[in-house]
Coordinates of C-alpha atoms and ligand atoms in Angstrom, one line a residue:
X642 CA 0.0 0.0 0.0
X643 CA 1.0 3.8 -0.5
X644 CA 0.4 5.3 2.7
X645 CA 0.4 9.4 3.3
X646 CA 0.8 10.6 7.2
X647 CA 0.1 14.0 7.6
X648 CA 1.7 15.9 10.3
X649 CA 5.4 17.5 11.0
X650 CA 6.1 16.1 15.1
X651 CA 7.0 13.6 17.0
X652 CA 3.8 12.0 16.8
X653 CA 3.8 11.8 13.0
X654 CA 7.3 10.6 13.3
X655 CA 6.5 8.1 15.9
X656 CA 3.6 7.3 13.5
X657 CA 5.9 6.7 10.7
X658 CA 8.3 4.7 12.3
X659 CA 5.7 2.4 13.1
X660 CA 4.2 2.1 9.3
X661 CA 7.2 2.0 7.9
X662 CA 7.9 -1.3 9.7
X663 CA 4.6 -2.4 8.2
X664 CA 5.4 -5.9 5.6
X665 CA 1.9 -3.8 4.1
X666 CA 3.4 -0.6 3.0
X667 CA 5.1 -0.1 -0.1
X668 CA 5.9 3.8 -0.3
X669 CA 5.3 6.2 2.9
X670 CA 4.9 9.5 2.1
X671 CA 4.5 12.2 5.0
X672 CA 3.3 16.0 4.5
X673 CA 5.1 17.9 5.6
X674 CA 7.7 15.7 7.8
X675 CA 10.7 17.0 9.6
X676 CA 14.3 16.2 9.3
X677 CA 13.8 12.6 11.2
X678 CA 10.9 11.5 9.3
X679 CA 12.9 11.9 6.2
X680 CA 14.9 8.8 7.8
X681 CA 12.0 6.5 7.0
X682 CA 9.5 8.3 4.6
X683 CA 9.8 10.5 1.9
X684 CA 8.7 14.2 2.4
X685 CA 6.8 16.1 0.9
X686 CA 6.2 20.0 1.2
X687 CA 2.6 20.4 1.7
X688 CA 0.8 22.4 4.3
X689 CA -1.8 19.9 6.5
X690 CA -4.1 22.4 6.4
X691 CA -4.0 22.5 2.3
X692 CA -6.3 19.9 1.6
X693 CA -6.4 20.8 -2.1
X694 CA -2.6 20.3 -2.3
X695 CA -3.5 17.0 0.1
X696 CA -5.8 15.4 -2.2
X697 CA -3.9 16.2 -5.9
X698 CA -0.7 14.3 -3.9
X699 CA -3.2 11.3 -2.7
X700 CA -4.3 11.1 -6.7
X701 CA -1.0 11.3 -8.1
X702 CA 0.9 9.3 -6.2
X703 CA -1.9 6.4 -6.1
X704 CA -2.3 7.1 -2.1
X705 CA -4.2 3.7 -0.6
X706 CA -4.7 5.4 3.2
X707 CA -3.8 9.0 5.3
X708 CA -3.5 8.8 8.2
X709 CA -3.6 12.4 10.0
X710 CA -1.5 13.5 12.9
X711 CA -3.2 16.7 14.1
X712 CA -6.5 18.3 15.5
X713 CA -6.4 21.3 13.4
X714 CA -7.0 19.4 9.9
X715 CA -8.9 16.8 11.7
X716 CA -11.6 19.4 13.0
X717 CA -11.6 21.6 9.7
X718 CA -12.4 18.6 8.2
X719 CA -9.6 16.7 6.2
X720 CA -11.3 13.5 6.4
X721 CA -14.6 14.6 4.9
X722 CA -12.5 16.4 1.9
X723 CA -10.2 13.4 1.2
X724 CA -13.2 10.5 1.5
X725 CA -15.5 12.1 -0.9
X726 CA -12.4 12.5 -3.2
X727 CA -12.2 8.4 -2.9
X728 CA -9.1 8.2 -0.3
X729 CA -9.7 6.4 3.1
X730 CA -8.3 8.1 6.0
X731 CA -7.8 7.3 9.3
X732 CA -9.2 9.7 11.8
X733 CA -12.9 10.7 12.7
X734 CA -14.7 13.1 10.1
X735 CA -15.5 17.0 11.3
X736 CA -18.7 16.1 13.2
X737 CA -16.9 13.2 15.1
X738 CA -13.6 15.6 15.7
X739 CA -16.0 18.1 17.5
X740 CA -15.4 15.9 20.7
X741 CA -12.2 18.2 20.5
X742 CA -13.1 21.2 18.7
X743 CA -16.1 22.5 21.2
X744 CA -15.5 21.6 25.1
X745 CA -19.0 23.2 25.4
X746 CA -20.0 20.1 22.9
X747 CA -17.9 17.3 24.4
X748 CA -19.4 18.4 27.7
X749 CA -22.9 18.5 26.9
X750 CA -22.5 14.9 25.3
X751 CA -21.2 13.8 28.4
X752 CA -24.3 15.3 30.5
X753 CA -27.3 13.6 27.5
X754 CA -25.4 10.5 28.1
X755 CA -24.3 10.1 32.1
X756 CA -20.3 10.0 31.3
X757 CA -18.4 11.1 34.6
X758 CA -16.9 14.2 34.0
X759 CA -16.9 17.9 36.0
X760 CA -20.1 19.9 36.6
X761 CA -20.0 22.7 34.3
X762 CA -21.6 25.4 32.5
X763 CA -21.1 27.3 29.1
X764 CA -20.8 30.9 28.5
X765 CA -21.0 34.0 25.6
X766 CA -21.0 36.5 28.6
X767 CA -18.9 37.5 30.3
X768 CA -21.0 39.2 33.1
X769 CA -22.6 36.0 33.8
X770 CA -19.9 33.6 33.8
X771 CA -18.1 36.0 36.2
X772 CA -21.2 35.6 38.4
X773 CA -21.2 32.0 38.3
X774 CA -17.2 31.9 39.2
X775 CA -17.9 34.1 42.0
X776 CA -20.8 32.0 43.4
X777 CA -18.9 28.6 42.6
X778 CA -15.3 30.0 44.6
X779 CA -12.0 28.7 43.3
X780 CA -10.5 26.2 42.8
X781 CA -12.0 26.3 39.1
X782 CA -11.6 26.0 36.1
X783 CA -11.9 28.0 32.8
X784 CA -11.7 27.0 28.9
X785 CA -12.0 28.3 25.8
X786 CA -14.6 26.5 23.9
X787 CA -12.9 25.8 20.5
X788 CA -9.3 24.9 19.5
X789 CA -6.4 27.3 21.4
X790 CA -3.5 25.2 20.6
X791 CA -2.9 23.9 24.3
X792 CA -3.4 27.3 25.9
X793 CA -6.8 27.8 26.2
X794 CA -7.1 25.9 29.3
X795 CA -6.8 28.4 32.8
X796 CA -6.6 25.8 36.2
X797 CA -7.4 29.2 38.7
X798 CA -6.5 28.9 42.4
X799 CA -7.9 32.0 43.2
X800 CA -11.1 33.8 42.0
X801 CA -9.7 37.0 40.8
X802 CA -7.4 34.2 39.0
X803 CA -10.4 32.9 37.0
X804 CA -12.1 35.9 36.2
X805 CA -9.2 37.4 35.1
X806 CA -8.6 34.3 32.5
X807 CA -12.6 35.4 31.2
X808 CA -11.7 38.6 30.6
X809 CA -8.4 37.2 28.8
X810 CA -10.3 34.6 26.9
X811 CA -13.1 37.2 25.9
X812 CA -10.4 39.5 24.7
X813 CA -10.0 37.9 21.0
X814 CA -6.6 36.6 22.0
X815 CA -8.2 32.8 20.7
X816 CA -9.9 34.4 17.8
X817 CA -13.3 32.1 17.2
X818 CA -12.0 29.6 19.7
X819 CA -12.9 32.3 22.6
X820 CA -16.4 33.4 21.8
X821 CA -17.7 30.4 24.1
X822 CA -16.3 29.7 27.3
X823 CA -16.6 26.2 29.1
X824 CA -16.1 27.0 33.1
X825 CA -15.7 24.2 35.3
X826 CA -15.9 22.2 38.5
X827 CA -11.3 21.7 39.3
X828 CA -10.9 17.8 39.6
X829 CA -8.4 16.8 42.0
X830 CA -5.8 13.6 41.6
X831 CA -3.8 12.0 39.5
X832 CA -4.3 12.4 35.4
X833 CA -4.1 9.9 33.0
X834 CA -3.6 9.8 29.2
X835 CA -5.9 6.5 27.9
X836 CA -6.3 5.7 24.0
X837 CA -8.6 3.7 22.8
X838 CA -8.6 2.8 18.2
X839 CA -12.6 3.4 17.8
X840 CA -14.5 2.1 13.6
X841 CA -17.7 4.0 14.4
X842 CA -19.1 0.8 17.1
X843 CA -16.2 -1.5 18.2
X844 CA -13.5 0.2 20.7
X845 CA -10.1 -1.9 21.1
X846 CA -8.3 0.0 23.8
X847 CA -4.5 0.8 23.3
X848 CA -2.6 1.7 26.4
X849 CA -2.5 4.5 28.9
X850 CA 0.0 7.2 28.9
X851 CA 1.5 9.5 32.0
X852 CA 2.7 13.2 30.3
X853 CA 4.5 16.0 31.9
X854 CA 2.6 19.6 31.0
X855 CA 4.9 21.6 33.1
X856 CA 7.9 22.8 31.4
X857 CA 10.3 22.6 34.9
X858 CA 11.2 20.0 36.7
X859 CA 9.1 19.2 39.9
X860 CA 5.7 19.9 37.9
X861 CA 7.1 23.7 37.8
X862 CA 6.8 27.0 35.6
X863 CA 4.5 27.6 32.5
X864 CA 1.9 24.4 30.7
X865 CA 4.0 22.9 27.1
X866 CA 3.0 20.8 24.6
X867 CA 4.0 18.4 26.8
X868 CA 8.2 17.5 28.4
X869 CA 7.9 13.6 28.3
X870 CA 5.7 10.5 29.0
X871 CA 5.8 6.9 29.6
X872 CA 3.7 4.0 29.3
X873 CA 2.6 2.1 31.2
X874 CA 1.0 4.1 34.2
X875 CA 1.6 2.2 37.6
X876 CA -1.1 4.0 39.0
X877 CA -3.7 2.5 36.5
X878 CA -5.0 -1.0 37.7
X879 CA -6.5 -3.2 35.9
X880 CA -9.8 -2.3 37.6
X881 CA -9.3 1.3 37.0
X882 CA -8.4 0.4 33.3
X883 CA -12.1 -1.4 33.4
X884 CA -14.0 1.4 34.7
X885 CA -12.6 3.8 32.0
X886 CA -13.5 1.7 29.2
X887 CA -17.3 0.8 30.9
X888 CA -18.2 3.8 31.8
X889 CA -16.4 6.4 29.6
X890 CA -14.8 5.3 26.4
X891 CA -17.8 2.4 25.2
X892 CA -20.3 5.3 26.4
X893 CA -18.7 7.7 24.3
X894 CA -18.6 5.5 21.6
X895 CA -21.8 4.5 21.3
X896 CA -23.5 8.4 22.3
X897 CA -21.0 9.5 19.3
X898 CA -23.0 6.7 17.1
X899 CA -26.3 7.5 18.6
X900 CA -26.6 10.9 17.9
X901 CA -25.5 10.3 13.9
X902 CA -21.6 11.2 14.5
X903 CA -19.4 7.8 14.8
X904 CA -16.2 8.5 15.9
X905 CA -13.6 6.6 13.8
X906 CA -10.1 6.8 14.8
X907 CA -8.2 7.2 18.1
X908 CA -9.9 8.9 21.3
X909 CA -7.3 9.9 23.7
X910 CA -9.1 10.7 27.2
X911 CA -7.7 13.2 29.6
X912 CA -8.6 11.3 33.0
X913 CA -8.5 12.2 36.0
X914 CA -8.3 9.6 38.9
X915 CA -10.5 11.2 41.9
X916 CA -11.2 9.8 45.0
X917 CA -15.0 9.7 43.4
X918 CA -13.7 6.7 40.6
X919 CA -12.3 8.7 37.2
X920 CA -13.5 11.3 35.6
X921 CA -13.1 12.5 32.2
X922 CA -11.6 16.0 31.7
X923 CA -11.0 16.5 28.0
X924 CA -11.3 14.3 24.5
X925 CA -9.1 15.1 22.0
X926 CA -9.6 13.1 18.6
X927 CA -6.0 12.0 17.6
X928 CA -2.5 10.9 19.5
X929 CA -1.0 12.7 22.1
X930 CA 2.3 13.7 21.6
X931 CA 4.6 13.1 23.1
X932 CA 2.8 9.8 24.5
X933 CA 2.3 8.8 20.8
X934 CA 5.9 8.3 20.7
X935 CA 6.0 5.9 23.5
X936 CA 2.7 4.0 22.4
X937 CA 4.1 3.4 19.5
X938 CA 7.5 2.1 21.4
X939 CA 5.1 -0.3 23.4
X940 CA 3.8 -1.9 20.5
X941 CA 4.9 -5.1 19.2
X942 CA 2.4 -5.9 16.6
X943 CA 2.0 -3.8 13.2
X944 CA -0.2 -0.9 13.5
X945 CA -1.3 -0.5 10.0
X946 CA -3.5 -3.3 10.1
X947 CA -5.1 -2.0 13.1
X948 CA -5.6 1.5 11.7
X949 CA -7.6 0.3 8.3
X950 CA -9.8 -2.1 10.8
X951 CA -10.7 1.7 12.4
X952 CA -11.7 2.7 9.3
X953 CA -13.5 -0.1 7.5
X954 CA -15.6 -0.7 11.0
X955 CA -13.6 -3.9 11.8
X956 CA -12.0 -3.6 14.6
X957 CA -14.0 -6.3 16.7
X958 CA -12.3 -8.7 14.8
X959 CA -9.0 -7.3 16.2
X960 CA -6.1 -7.6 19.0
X961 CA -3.1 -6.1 19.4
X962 CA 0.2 -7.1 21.5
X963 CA 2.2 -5.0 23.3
X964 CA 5.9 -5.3 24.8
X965 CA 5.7 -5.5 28.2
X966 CA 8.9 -3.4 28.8
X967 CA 8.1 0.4 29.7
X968 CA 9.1 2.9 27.4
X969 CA 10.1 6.7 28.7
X970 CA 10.1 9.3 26.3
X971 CA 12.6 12.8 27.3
X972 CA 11.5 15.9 25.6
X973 CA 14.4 17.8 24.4
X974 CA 13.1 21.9 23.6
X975 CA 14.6 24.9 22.7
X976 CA 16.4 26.8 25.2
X977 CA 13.2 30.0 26.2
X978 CA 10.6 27.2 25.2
X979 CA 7.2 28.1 25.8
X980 CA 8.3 31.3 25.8
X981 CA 10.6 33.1 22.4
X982 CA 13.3 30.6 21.4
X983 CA 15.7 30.7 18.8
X984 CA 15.4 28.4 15.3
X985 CA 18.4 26.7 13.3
X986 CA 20.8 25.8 15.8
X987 CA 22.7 22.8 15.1
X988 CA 22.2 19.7 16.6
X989 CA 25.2 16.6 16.6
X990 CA 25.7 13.3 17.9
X991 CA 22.1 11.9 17.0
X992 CA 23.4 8.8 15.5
X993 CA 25.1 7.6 18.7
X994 CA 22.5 8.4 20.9
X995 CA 20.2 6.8 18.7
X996 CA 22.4 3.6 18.5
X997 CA 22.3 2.8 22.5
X998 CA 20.2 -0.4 23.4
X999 CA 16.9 -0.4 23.3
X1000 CA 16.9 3.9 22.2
X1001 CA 14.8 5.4 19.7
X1002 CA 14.8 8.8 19.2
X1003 CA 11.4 10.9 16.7
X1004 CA 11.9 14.5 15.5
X1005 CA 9.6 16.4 16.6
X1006 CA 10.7 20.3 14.9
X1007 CA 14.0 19.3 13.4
X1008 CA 14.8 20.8 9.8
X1009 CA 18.1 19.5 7.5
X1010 CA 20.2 22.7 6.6
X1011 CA 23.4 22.1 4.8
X1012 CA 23.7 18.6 5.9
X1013 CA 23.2 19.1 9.5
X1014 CA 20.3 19.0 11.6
X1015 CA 19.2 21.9 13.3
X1016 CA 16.2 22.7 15.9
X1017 CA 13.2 24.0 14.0
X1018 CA 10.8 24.4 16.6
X1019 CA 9.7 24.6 20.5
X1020 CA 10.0 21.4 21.1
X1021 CA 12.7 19.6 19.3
X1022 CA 13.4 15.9 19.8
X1023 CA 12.3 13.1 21.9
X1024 CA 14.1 10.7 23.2
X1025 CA 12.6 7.5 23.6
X1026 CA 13.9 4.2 26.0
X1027 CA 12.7 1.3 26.7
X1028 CA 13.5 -1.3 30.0
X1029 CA 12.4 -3.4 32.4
X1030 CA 10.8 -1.0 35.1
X1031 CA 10.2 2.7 34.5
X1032 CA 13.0 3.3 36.7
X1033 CA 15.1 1.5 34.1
X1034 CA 13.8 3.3 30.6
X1035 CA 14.4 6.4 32.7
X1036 CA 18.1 5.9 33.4
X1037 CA 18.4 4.6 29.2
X1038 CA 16.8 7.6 27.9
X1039 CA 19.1 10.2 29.9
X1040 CA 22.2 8.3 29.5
X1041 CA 21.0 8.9 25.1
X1042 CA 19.9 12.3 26.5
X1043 CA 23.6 13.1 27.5
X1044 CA 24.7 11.8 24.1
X1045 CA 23.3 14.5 22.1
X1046 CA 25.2 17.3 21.4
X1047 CA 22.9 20.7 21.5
X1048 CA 24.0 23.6 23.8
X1049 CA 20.6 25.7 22.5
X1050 CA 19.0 23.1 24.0
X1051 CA 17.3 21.9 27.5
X1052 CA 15.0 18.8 29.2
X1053 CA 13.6 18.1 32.5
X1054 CA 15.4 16.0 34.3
X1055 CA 12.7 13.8 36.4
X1056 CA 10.7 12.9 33.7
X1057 CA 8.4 9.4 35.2
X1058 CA 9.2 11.1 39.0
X1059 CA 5.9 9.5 40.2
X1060 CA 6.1 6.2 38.4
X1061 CA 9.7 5.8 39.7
X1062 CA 8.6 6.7 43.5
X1063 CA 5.8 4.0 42.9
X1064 CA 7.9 1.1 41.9
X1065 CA 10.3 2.2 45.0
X1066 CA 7.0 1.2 47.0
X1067 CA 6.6 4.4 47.4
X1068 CA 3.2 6.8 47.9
Ligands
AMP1102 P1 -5.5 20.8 28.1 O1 -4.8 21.9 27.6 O2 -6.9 20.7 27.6 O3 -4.7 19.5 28.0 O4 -5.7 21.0 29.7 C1 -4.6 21.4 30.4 C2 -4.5 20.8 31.7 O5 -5.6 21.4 32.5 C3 -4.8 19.3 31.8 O6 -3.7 18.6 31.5 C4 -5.2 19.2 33.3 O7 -4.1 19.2 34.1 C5 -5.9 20.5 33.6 N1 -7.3 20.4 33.7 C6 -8.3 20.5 32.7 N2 -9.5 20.3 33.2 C7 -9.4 20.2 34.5 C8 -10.3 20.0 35.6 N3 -11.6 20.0 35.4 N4 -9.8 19.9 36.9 C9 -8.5 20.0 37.1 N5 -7.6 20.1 36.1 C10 -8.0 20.2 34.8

């Protein structure tokens, strides 16, 4: 098959790696890739959000099957565009991808149906939801409704804290995405990353993921994209695991299919563990990334078989294995990431690093100038491990981390801190 993945990050590059190993891919194509991707699929310099460009690429190179990275071509509907043009994708269509695109949506689906999530309400005033925040109290919680890019999400300690982030969100700083504000209840305990391959009906769950928002180490400073994850999460029994998949993900499913949106692709649940059982505190419609990067790690059997059973509404008929090692996954950014950082400075000693035992290491914003790789992005590499315990992948991945040559560059250093203190027997 001639496969197209669209998407330039680690995920895509995770994704890639994993197709390319495929005995069913001939050519892999990916749109527009990085400097890692190039490794093991051929580039090709087209915008994901050009879905004309997209579909004259699927026709002329004979494309079998895309499979899309991100939420922003996902939920502008990329899927729609390249079906009715005759190409099957993997990932839900633009009415499915509004699980992402509207929190207000996702939330009230959750409320028609009885999935455990935060009480809420939604707002287009902002006189009114600074009423409700002041009767509520903090703790809370505010969101822009649509898409914001990871920042449209405020956790406020304090009231003047929330109401401040209306006023912020009402401001036009997240355009369309901030006409409609989400507020609500804060969910206290430990979060979990769960994805689950959905055709429309069937759900075959993949594996659960820990990430690392904070950009210092300790769970400091400003919210990233996301500093590093590993699989599995200690802290997710198989009872746990259960009551996710029973009373959140087949729910969901089957709501999605109910109300005449199937969701076909991967649902990636933000949960949050509370003393009250878990609760579900955000959908988004595609893999995480970073914890893409270690799913894919994880996996021992081929993932493109799984991926066309999502889309042709087979996936009952389906199982997947998984290593049972843990895989770690170190974030390498640009020195000022989230905040300004500089482009184009070089990056050496890849090859080594990527050489130890049981190392892999996906580009996430990495660009080929000149023959050397240089960063092209916030965050830049990550730098995946595998091993026996978490503990183990842990030590692999920084001894790879210390490897690489890139003095622009920085990583926390206790990425999988809670997973480590748990296998210790710890809290
Ligand atoms: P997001 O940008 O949507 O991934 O959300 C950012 C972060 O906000 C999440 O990773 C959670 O840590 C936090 N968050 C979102 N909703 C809630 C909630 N209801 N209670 C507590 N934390 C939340």
């Amino acid at each position: 098959m001639n496969i197209l993945v669209v998407g330039s990050g680690g995920r895509e590059h995770a994704l890639c790696w994993a197709i390319a190993a495929s005995p069913l891919t001939d050519q892999l194509f990916c749109a527009p890739g990085n400097a890692g991707i190039a490794e093991v699929a051929t580039c090709v310099e087209i915008d994901a959000m050009d879905f004309d460009g997209l579909a004259g690429f699927c026709r002329s190179e004979v494309i079998d099957f895309v499979v899309v990275g991100p939420e922003a071509p996902l939920c502008a509907g990329i899927v729609d565009r390249l079906e009715a043009a005759g190409f099957k994708c993997f990932g839900p269509n633009a009415a499915a991808a509004m699980l992402e695109g509207s929190k207000g949506f996702m939330k009230d689906l959750c409320a028609r149906h009885g999935i455990p999530t935060g009480a809420y309400a939604r707002f287009t005033d902002g006189t009114a939801a600074k009423t409700f925040i002041r009767e509520r109290g903090a703790p809370i919680v505010v969101k822009a409704d649509g898409l914001a890019a990871g920042k449209g999400v405020v956790v406020a300690a304090s009231v003047d804290e929330a109401l401040a982030a209306v006023d912020e969100m009402f401001s036009g700083r997240f355009g369309s995405a901030g006409t409609s504000l989400v507020i609500e209840e804060f969910l206290a305990g430990e979060e979990v990353s769960f994805f689950a391959l959905s055709d429309g009906a069937h759900v075959l769950p993949l594996a659960a993921a820990q990430d690392h928002k904070r950009v210092f180490d300790g769970d400091k400073g400003p919210n990233t994209g996301g500093m590093g994850a590993y699989s599995p999460v200690p802290a997710l029994t198989p009872a746990l695991e259960a009551a996710i998949l029973t009373r959140i993900i087949r729910p969901t499913v089957a709501a999605m299919a109910a109300e005449g949106r199937p969701f076909k692709g991967v649902l990636f649940a933000g949960i949050m563990l509370t003393a009250d059982g878990p609760k579900l505190y955000e959908y988004n419609v595609r893999f995480g990334d970073p914890e893409c990067q270690v799913l894919m790690a994880r996996l021992q059997s081929d993932l493109l078989p799984a991926l066309l059973a999502a889309r042709d509404g087979v996936l009952d008929k389906f199982d997947l294995r998984w290593h049972r090692e843990a895989a770690l996954c170190v974030v390498m950014a640009a020195n000022g990431y989230p905040g300004d950082y500089q482009r184009g400075t070089p990056i050496s000693n890849l090859q080594p690093a990527g050489e130890l035992p049981d190392v892999v290491i996906f580009h996430a914003g990495t660009q080929k100038l000149g023959g050397r790789v240089v960063a092209n992005g916030g965050r830049v590499l990550g730098v995946i491990a595998k091993g026996p315990s978490i503990a183990a992948a842990q030590a692999r991945a920084y001894e790879a981390v210390e490897v690489i040559d890139w003095p622009d560059g920085f990583c926390r250093r206790d990425i999988g801190w809670r997973a480590v203190i748990r296998e210790r027997g710890g809290a």
